[in-house]
Short mmCIF file of C-alpha atoms in Angstrom, two decimals:
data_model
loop_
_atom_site.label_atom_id
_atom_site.label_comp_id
_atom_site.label_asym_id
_atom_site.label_seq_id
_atom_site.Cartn_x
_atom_site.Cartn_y
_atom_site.Cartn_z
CA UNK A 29 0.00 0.00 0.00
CA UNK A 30 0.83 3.72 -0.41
CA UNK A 31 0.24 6.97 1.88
CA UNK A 32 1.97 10.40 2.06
CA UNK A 33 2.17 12.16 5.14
CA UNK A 34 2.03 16.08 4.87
CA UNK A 35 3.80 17.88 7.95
CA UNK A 36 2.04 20.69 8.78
CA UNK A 37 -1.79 21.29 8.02
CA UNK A 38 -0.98 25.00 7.81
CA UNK A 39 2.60 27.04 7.15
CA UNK A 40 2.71 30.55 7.10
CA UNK A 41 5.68 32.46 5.59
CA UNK A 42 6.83 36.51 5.20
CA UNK A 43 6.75 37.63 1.56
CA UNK A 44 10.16 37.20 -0.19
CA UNK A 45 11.15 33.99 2.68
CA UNK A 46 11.90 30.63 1.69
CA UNK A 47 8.76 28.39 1.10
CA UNK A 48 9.48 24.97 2.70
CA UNK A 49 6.36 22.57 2.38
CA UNK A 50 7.37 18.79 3.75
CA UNK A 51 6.04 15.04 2.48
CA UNK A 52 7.78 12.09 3.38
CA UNK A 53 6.10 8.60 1.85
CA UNK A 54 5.49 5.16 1.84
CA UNK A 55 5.72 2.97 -0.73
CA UNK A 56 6.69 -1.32 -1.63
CA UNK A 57 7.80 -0.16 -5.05
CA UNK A 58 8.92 2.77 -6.97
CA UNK A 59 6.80 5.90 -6.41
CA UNK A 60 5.79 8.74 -8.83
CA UNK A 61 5.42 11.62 -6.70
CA UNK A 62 2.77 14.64 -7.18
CA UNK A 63 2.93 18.28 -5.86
CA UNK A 64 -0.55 19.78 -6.93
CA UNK A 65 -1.45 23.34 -5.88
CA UNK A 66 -5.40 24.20 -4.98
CA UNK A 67 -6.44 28.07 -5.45
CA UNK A 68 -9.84 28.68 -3.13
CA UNK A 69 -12.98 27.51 -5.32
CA UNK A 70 -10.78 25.87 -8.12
CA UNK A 71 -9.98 22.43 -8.98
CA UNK A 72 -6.42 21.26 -8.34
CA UNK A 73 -3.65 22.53 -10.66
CA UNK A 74 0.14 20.01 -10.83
CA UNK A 75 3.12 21.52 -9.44
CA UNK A 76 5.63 19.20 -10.51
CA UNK A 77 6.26 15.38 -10.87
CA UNK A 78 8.87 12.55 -9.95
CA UNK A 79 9.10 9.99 -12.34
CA UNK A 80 12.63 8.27 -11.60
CA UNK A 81 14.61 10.48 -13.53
CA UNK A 82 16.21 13.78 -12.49
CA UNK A 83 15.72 13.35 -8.56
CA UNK A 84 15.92 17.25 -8.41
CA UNK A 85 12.33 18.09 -10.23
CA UNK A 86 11.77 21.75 -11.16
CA UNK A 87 7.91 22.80 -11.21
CA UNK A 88 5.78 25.75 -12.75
CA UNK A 89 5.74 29.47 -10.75
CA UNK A 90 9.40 28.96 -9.46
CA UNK A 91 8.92 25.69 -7.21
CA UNK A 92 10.84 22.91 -6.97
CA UNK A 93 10.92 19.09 -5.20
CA UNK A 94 13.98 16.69 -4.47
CA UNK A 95 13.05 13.38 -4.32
CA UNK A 96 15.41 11.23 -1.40
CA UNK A 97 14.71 7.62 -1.48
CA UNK A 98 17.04 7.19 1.75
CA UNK A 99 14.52 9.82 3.54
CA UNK A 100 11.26 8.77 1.36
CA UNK A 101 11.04 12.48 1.05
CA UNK A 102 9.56 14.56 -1.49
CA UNK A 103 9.80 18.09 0.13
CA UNK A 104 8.60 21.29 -1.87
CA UNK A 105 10.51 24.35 -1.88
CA UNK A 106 10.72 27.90 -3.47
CA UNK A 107 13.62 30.47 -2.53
CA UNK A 108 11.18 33.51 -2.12
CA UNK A 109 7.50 33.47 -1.60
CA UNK A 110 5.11 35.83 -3.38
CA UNK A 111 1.59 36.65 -2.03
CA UNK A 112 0.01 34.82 -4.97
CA UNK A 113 1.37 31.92 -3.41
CA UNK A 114 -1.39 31.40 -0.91
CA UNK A 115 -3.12 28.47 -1.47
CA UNK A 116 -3.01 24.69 -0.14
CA UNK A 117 -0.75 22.15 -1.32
CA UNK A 118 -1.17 18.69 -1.65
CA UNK A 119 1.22 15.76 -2.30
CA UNK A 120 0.46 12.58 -3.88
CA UNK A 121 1.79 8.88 -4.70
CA UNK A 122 1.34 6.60 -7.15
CA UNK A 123 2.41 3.87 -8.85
CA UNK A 124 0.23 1.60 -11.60
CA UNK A 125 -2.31 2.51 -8.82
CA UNK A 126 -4.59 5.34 -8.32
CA UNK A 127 -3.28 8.56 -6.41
CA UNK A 128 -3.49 8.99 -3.16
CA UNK A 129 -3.33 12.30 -1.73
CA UNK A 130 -2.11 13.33 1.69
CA UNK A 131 -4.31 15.76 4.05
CA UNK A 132 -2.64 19.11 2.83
CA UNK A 133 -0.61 21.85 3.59
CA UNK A 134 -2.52 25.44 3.71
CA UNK A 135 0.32 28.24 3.10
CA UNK A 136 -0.03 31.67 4.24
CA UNK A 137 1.99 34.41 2.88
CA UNK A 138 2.26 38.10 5.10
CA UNK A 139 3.48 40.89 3.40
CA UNK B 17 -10.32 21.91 -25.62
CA UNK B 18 -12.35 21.88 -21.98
CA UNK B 19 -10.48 19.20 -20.27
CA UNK B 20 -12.98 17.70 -17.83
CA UNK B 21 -16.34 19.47 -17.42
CA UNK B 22 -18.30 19.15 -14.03
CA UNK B 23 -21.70 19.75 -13.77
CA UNK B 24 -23.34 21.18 -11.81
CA UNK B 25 -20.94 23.30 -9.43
CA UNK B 26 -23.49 23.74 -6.74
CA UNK B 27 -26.36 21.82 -5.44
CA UNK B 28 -28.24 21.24 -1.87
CA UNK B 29 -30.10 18.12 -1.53
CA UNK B 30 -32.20 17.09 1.24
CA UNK B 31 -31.71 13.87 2.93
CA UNK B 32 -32.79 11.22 1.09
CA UNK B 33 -33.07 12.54 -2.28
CA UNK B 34 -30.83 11.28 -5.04
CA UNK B 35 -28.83 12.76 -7.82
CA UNK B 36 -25.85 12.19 -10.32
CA UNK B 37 -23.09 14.59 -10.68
CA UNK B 38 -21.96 14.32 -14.06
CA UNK B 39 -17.99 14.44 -15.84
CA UNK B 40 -17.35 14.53 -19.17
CA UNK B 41 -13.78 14.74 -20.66
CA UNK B 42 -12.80 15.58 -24.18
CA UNK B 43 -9.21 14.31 -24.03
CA UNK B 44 -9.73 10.83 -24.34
CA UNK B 45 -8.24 8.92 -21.58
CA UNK B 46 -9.05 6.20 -20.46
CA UNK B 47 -8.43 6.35 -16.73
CA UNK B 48 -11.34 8.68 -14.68
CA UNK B 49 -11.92 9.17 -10.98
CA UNK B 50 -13.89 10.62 -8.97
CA UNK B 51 -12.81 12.23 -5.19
CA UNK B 52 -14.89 13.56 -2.64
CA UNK B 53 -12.39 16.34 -0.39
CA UNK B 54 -13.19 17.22 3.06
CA UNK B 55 -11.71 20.21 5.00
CA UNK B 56 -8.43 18.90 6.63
CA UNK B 57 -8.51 15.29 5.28
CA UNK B 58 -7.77 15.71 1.85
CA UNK B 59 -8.65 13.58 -1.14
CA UNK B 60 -10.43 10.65 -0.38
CA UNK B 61 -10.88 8.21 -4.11
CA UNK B 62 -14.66 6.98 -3.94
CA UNK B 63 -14.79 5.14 -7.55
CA UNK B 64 -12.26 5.30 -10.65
CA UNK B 65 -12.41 3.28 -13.99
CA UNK B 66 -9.67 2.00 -16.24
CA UNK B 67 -11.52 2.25 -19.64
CA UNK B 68 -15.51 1.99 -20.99
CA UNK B 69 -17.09 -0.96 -19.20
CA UNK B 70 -14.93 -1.20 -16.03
CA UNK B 71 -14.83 0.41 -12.43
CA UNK B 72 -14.02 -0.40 -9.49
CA UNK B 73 -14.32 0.87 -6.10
CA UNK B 74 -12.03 3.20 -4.11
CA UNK B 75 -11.04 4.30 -0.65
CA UNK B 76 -14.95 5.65 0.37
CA UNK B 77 -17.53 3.91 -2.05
CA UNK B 78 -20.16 3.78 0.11
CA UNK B 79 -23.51 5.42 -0.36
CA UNK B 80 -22.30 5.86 -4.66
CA UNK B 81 -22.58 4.54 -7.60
CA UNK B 82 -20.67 4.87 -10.63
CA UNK B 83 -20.73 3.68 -14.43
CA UNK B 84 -18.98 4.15 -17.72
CA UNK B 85 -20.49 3.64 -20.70
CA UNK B 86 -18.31 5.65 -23.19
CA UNK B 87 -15.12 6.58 -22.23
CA UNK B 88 -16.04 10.69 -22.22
CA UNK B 89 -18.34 10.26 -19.57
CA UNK B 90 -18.09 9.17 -15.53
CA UNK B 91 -21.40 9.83 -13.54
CA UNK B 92 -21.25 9.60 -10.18
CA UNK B 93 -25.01 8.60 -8.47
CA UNK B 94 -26.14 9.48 -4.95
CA UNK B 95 -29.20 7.53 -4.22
CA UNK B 96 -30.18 8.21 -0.97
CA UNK B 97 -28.61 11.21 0.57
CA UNK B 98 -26.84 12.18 3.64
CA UNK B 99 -25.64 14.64 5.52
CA UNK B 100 -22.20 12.82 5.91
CA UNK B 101 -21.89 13.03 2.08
CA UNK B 102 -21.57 16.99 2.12
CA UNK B 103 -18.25 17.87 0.81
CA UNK B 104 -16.62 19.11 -2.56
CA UNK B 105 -16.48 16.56 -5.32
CA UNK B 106 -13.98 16.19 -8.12
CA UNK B 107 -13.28 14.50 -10.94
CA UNK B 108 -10.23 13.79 -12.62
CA UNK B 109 -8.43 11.66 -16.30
CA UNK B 110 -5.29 10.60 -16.81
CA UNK B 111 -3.33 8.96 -19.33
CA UNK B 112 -1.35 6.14 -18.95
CA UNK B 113 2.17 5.56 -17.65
CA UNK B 114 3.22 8.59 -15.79
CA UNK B 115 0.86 11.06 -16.70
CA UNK B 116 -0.61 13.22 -13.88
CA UNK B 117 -4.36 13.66 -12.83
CA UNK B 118 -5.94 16.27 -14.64
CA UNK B 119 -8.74 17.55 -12.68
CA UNK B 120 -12.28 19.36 -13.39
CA UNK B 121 -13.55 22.45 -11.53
CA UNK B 122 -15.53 20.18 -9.03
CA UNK B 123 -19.10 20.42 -7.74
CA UNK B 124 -20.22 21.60 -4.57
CA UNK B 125 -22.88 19.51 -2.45
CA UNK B 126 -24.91 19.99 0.34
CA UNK B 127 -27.15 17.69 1.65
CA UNK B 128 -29.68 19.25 4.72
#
């Protein structure tokens, strides 16, 4: 079976600070790993993906993921948060299996 | 080029009454799911199908139905509502392999 566990349900950061959002998971075989992004009212939008290539994924709006097998981490980061980076975060496994999502990470940015 | 189209984005039921949220994709994968998300618990998969003629159940199937006749469409049926099935629902393709959820705008139900 697979989970993800988020750390965290809610991070708040200062505009223009480092953006540090942490999921560690579990997995029997190889994972593909999900960061998806979830503006208030709107559907959820993909981040970035781990497919067992690069371990160092880059993402859309500046964000980025390292995958460490020895840590079965997947950890999001961004050097400088902007205020349109509000929103919750969610990181998912999967492998030949559907995704499964962990509980979320709700990031506040204060100006 | 929609993606996947949820309809309809709102509705309040009242316990006991039944409906079917419908999803319709113009992309043509063959993997669709449906998740029901909950404040502070996430995504929760209640049904999913691999192709036209196949689903199966996930995590939370209780108290739904699904079916998939053609591979653009995924209802999901509600047949006897409940309060404990309030909560935003969404519905997502993929392609195969490696391919990432692509996910529709999601409905919003109430049930009173």
């Amino acid at each position: 079976a697979q989970s993800v566990t988020q750390l965290g349900s809610h991070v708040s950061v200062s505009e223009g600070a480092l953006v540090l959002l942490r999921c560690n998971y579990s997995s029997s075989v190889p994972p593909y790993l999900f960061w998806y992004v979830q503006y208030p009212n709107q559907g959820l939008q993909l981040l970035l993906k781990y497919t067992s290539a690069a371990t160092l994924v880059k993402g859309i709006n500046g964000f980025e993921a390292e995958f460490k097998k020895s840590e079965t981490s997947f950890h999001l980061t961004k050097p400088s948060a902007h205020m349109s980076d509000a929103a919750e975060y969610f990181c998912a496994v999967s492998r030949n299996t559907p995704l499964v999502f962990g509980k979320g990470t709700r990031l506040s940015v204060i100006a | 080029n929609a993606g996947v189209t949820q309809t309809p984005k709102f509705r309040i039921l009242k316990i006991g009454q039944s409906m079917t949220l419908q999803c319709a994709q113009d992309m043509n994968h063959n993997y669709m799911y449906w998740y029901r998300q909950d404040p502070g618990m996430g995504l929760k998969l209640i049904y999913y199908s691999v192709g036209a003629g196949i689903t199966d159940k996930g995590e939370v199937p209780n108290g739904y139905n699904v079916s998939r006749s053609t591979t653009e469409d995924f209802p999901l049926r509600l047949e006897l509502a409940a309060p404990s099935q309030t909560s935003v629902y969404f519905c997502a393709i993929r392609g195969g392999g490696d391919s990432p959820l692509h996910f529709g705008n999601g409905t919003r139900l109430t049930v009173t």
